[in-house]
Short mmCIF file of C-alpha atoms and ligand atoms in Angstrom, two decimals:
data_model
loop_
_atom_site.label_atom_id
_atom_site.label_comp_id
_atom_site.label_asym_id
_atom_site.label_seq_id
_atom_site.Cartn_x
_atom_site.Cartn_y
_atom_site.Cartn_z
CA MET A 276 7.05 1.94 17.71
CA THR A 277 6.98 5.65 16.94
CA VAL A 278 4.73 7.17 14.32
CA SER A 279 7.54 7.61 11.83
CA ASP A 280 8.50 3.92 12.13
CA ASN A 281 5.29 2.65 10.60
CA VAL A 282 6.55 2.76 7.05
CA HIS A 283 8.61 0.52 4.80
CA LEU A 284 10.75 3.02 2.91
CA HIS A 285 11.32 0.48 0.14
CA GLU A 286 7.54 0.46 -0.42
CA ILE A 287 7.43 4.25 -0.66
CA HIS A 288 10.32 4.21 -3.16
CA LYS A 289 8.80 1.34 -5.13
CA PHE A 290 5.51 3.17 -5.66
CA GLY A 291 7.14 6.61 -5.96
CA SER A 292 9.50 5.46 -8.69
CA GLN A 293 6.46 4.65 -10.83
CA ALA A 294 4.68 7.93 -10.13
CA GLU A 295 4.84 9.25 -13.67
CA ARG A 296 2.94 6.26 -14.99
CA TRP A 297 0.28 6.36 -12.29
CA TRP A 298 -2.41 7.88 -14.47
CA ASP A 299 -1.77 5.80 -17.59
CA PRO A 300 -5.02 3.82 -17.78
CA ASN A 301 -3.18 1.02 -19.58
CA GLY A 302 0.05 1.19 -17.56
CA GLU A 303 1.30 -0.55 -14.42
CA PHE A 304 -1.61 0.74 -12.38
CA LYS A 305 -4.31 -0.23 -14.84
CA THR A 306 -5.84 -2.45 -12.16
CA LEU A 307 -6.39 0.50 -9.82
CA HIS A 308 -8.08 2.39 -12.65
CA GLN A 309 -10.28 -0.61 -13.43
CA VAL A 310 -11.42 -1.19 -9.86
CA ASN A 311 -11.93 2.49 -9.04
CA PRO A 312 -15.56 2.78 -10.21
CA LEU A 313 -16.38 -0.39 -8.24
CA ARG A 314 -14.92 0.87 -5.00
CA LEU A 315 -16.66 4.22 -5.47
CA GLU A 316 -19.92 2.36 -5.97
CA PHE A 317 -19.39 0.34 -2.78
CA ILE A 318 -18.41 3.43 -0.76
CA GLN A 319 -21.54 5.26 -1.90
CA ARG A 320 -23.75 2.41 -0.73
CA TYR A 321 -22.79 3.44 2.82
CA ALA A 322 -21.80 7.07 2.57
CA ASP A 323 -23.28 10.16 0.97
CA LEU A 324 -20.26 12.03 -0.38
CA GLN A 325 -21.87 15.30 -1.40
CA GLY A 326 -20.26 18.16 0.53
CA LYS A 327 -18.63 15.73 2.95
CA ARG A 328 -15.04 16.02 4.18
CA LEU A 329 -13.07 12.86 3.36
CA VAL A 330 -9.50 11.73 3.82
CA ASP A 331 -8.00 9.07 1.55
CA VAL A 332 -5.09 7.45 3.40
CA GLY A 333 -2.24 6.11 1.23
CA CYS A 334 -3.76 7.91 -1.75
CA GLY A 335 -0.93 7.28 -4.22
CA GLY A 336 -1.41 9.42 -7.32
CA GLY A 337 -5.00 10.18 -6.33
CA ILE A 338 -7.10 7.80 -8.41
CA LEU A 339 -9.68 7.28 -5.66
CA THR A 340 -9.22 10.76 -4.16
CA GLU A 341 -10.21 12.38 -7.47
CA GLY A 342 -13.16 10.01 -7.75
CA LEU A 343 -14.34 11.07 -4.29
CA ALA A 344 -13.97 14.75 -5.24
CA LYS A 345 -15.86 14.20 -8.50
CA ALA A 346 -18.66 12.65 -6.45
CA GLY A 347 -18.92 15.93 -4.53
CA ALA A 348 -16.63 15.35 -1.54
CA ASP A 349 -14.11 17.79 -0.14
CA ALA A 350 -11.32 15.23 -0.43
CA LEU A 351 -7.85 15.22 1.09
CA GLY A 352 -5.36 12.57 -0.08
CA VAL A 353 -2.39 11.72 2.13
CA ASP A 354 0.62 9.57 1.33
CA LEU A 355 4.28 9.42 2.35
CA SER A 356 5.57 9.46 -1.23
CA GLU A 357 6.45 13.00 -2.25
CA ASP A 358 6.59 11.94 -5.91
CA LEU A 359 3.06 10.59 -5.76
CA ILE A 360 1.72 13.65 -3.93
CA ASP A 361 3.26 15.78 -6.72
CA ILE A 362 1.68 13.63 -9.42
CA ALA A 363 -1.69 13.77 -7.67
CA ASP A 364 -1.51 17.58 -7.42
CA LEU A 365 -0.44 17.87 -11.05
CA HIS A 366 -3.19 15.60 -12.27
CA GLY A 367 -5.75 17.65 -10.34
CA LEU A 368 -4.49 20.79 -12.07
CA GLU A 369 -4.79 19.09 -15.47
CA THR A 370 -8.29 17.78 -14.91
CA GLY A 371 -9.59 20.65 -12.80
CA VAL A 372 -10.80 18.23 -10.14
CA THR A 373 -10.22 19.97 -6.82
CA ALA A 374 -8.86 17.50 -4.32
CA HIS A 375 -6.10 18.40 -1.86
CA TYR A 376 -2.98 16.42 -1.14
CA GLN A 377 -0.51 16.33 1.70
CA LYS A 378 2.61 14.31 2.49
CA ILE A 379 1.87 13.21 6.04
CA SER A 380 1.46 9.90 7.84
CA ALA A 381 -1.99 8.74 8.90
CA GLU A 382 -0.84 8.68 12.52
CA THR A 383 0.44 12.28 12.48
CA LEU A 384 -2.69 13.54 10.73
CA ALA A 385 -4.81 11.71 13.32
CA ALA A 386 -2.91 13.41 16.15
CA GLU A 387 -3.39 16.81 14.47
CA GLN A 388 -7.00 16.45 13.32
CA PRO A 389 -8.91 13.86 15.37
CA ALA A 390 -12.61 13.34 14.57
CA SER A 391 -12.38 15.81 11.67
CA PHE A 392 -13.51 13.79 8.65
CA ASP A 393 -17.00 12.63 7.77
CA HIS A 394 -15.59 9.45 6.21
CA VAL A 395 -12.18 7.85 5.69
CA THR A 396 -10.91 5.61 2.89
CA CYS A 397 -7.74 3.51 2.89
CA MET A 398 -7.39 1.31 -0.18
CA GLU A 399 -4.70 -1.22 -1.10
CA MET A 400 -2.38 0.22 1.52
CA LEU A 401 -2.55 -1.86 4.73
CA GLU A 402 -0.55 -4.70 3.14
CA HIS A 403 2.35 -2.31 2.51
CA VAL A 404 2.98 -1.10 6.08
CA PRO A 405 4.78 -2.76 9.03
CA ASP A 406 1.90 -2.20 11.46
CA PRO A 407 -1.52 -2.15 9.78
CA ALA A 408 -3.27 -1.96 13.19
CA SER A 409 -1.70 1.45 13.76
CA ILE A 410 -3.10 2.74 10.43
CA ILE A 411 -6.52 1.32 11.32
CA GLN A 412 -6.35 3.08 14.68
CA ALA A 413 -5.38 6.35 12.98
CA CYS A 414 -8.33 6.02 10.58
CA ALA A 415 -10.69 5.38 13.51
CA THR A 416 -9.35 8.53 15.18
CA LEU A 417 -9.67 10.66 12.02
CA VAL A 418 -13.33 9.87 11.40
CA LYS A 419 -16.15 11.71 13.17
CA PRO A 420 -18.51 9.66 15.35
CA GLY A 421 -21.14 8.17 13.04
CA GLY A 422 -18.80 8.29 10.03
CA MET A 423 -17.64 5.40 7.84
CA VAL A 424 -14.16 3.97 7.37
CA PHE A 425 -13.41 1.85 4.28
CA PHE A 426 -10.46 -0.50 3.86
CA SER A 427 -9.50 -2.70 0.95
CA THR A 428 -6.71 -5.24 0.96
CA LEU A 429 -5.76 -8.77 -0.12
CA ASN A 430 -6.75 -11.94 1.73
CA ARG A 431 -4.01 -14.20 3.05
CA VAL A 432 -5.30 -17.50 1.65
CA PRO A 433 -3.61 -19.67 -1.03
CA LYS A 434 -6.09 -18.59 -3.69
CA ALA A 435 -4.96 -14.98 -3.27
CA TYR A 436 -1.35 -16.10 -3.61
CA LEU A 437 -2.20 -17.87 -6.87
CA LEU A 438 -4.32 -15.08 -8.32
CA ALA A 439 -2.86 -11.84 -6.91
CA ILE A 440 0.81 -12.85 -7.12
CA VAL A 441 1.35 -15.81 -9.48
CA ALA A 442 -1.33 -14.89 -12.04
CA ALA A 443 -1.46 -11.08 -11.75
CA GLU A 444 2.29 -10.44 -11.41
CA HIS A 445 3.89 -13.31 -13.31
CA VAL A 446 1.48 -14.85 -15.81
CA LEU A 447 -0.93 -12.11 -16.88
CA LYS A 448 1.48 -9.28 -15.93
CA MET A 449 -1.39 -7.10 -14.74
CA VAL A 450 0.72 -5.52 -11.99
CA PRO A 451 4.51 -5.10 -11.68
CA LYS A 452 6.48 -8.05 -10.26
CA GLY A 453 7.20 -7.56 -6.57
CA THR A 454 4.13 -5.40 -5.93
CA HIS A 455 2.84 -7.77 -3.28
CA GLU A 456 4.20 -10.10 -0.64
CA TYR A 457 1.89 -12.91 0.50
CA LYS A 458 2.76 -12.75 4.19
CA THR A 459 1.51 -9.15 4.42
CA PHE A 460 -1.98 -10.04 3.20
CA ILE A 461 -4.74 -9.69 5.80
CA GLN A 462 -7.62 -12.08 6.36
CA PRO A 463 -11.09 -10.51 6.70
CA ALA A 464 -11.43 -11.80 10.27
CA GLU A 465 -8.10 -10.19 11.18
CA LEU A 466 -9.12 -6.88 9.62
CA SER A 467 -12.44 -6.98 11.46
CA GLN A 468 -10.71 -7.77 14.76
CA MET A 469 -8.19 -4.95 14.36
CA ALA A 470 -11.04 -2.56 13.53
CA ARG A 471 -13.14 -3.80 16.48
CA ASN A 472 -10.17 -3.23 18.78
CA VAL A 473 -10.35 0.49 17.97
CA GLY A 474 -14.12 0.71 18.26
CA LEU A 475 -15.12 0.36 14.60
CA GLU A 476 -18.19 -1.73 13.75
CA LEU A 477 -18.30 -3.83 10.59
CA GLN A 478 -21.18 -2.87 8.30
CA GLY A 479 -20.40 -4.87 5.19
CA MET A 480 -17.75 -6.54 3.10
CA ILE A 481 -17.55 -7.32 -0.60
CA GLY A 482 -15.16 -9.05 -2.96
CA ILE A 483 -13.53 -7.48 -5.99
CA GLU A 484 -13.66 -10.39 -8.43
CA TYR A 485 -11.66 -10.67 -11.64
CA SER A 486 -12.70 -12.64 -14.67
CA PRO A 487 -9.74 -13.66 -16.88
CA PHE A 488 -12.24 -14.29 -19.68
CA THR A 489 -13.82 -10.84 -19.85
CA LYS A 490 -10.70 -9.22 -18.31
CA GLU A 491 -13.06 -7.22 -16.13
CA PHE A 492 -13.56 -6.73 -12.42
CA ARG A 493 -16.86 -6.80 -10.60
CA LEU A 494 -18.16 -6.63 -7.04
CA GLY A 495 -19.24 -10.02 -5.72
CA LYS A 496 -19.37 -12.51 -2.87
CA ASP A 497 -15.86 -13.89 -3.33
CA ILE A 498 -13.63 -12.24 -0.69
CA ASP A 499 -10.80 -14.79 -1.15
CA VAL A 500 -8.57 -12.44 -3.12
CA ASN A 501 -9.22 -8.69 -3.00
CA TYR A 502 -11.97 -7.27 -0.80
CA ILE A 503 -13.35 -4.01 0.59
CA ALA A 504 -14.87 -3.61 4.04
CA ALA A 505 -17.04 -0.83 5.43
CA PHE A 506 -16.88 0.04 9.13
CA GLN A 507 -18.68 2.66 11.18
CA ARG A 508 -17.46 4.62 14.16
CA PRO A 509 -20.47 4.55 16.46
CA GLU A 510 -22.15 7.87 17.37
N1 SAH B 737 -4.78 3.95 -2.27
C1 SAH B 737 -4.30 4.14 -3.62
C2 SAH B 737 -2.87 3.67 -3.84
C3 SAH B 737 -2.55 2.24 -3.43
S1 SAH B 737 -0.82 1.82 -3.66
C4 SAH B 737 -5.25 3.43 -4.57
O1 SAH B 737 -5.78 2.39 -4.19
O2 SAH B 737 -5.48 3.91 -5.67
C5 SAH B 737 -0.22 1.91 -1.99
C6 SAH B 737 0.07 3.33 -1.55
O3 SAH B 737 0.37 3.33 -0.16
C7 SAH B 737 1.29 3.97 -2.24
O4 SAH B 737 0.90 5.22 -2.74
C8 SAH B 737 2.31 4.12 -1.12
O5 SAH B 737 3.15 5.27 -1.28
C9 SAH B 737 1.39 4.26 0.08
N2 SAH B 737 2.01 3.96 1.36
C10 SAH B 737 2.74 2.87 1.70
N3 SAH B 737 3.10 2.95 3.00
C11 SAH B 737 2.58 4.10 3.48
C12 SAH B 737 2.58 4.72 4.77
N4 SAH B 737 3.19 4.15 5.80
N5 SAH B 737 1.92 5.89 4.90
C13 SAH B 737 1.28 6.45 3.86
N6 SAH B 737 1.23 5.91 2.63
C14 SAH B 737 1.88 4.74 2.45
#
């Protein structure tokens, strides 16, 4: 598989076609807006962001990338959707938050700039690519020795099917229909193994739990649906 093969173009078009609504806090990507403070909190448990160089892989319209920049990081967001890179740039101009964006694959960036970033984030992206292990490898290459790499994804267990697809897409309509496909979900043990294979060491994992009663997300022990993991590239 070549670098340019590790992409489902239909995924890029699906997300890109919704670029203009990316920053609507009550729109299709409301969920990403809601979970953003939680993932920033988790990231900062392991990584000091102030003055640090970060890359956010599969950044979309830049919701997390801007959050990283606001927390003091020199943040670069990369994605293969031109429309989303444009929206991310535009939003940065509107808000005055200085993050940088580039349309480039994780693998190409890793070949160009190995061991160049203090920390790496890659959220809600692995389940949208043909070969997640290749993205994980690229992230491990991008980070400096001693730096952290964060991944979030969905767990491939029936509960995630019921909550992330049946409930979130069809019943509660929290995310657009067709956003996720169950077979692409990744179990925590699989994520850990793929990361271990490229020399990353697991430091911690946490669930992003949703309460249908309060309609709010929180960090918690339940990693059966959506979860974030923190890995370190050893010194
Ligand atoms: N990480 C962002 C966006 C998640 S949506 C956030 O959590 O806020 C998934 C993103 O992955 C989309 O922006 C999509 O364009 C991007 N993506 C999918 N396949 C990709 C690939 N092979 N390389 C880079 N980005 C990709």
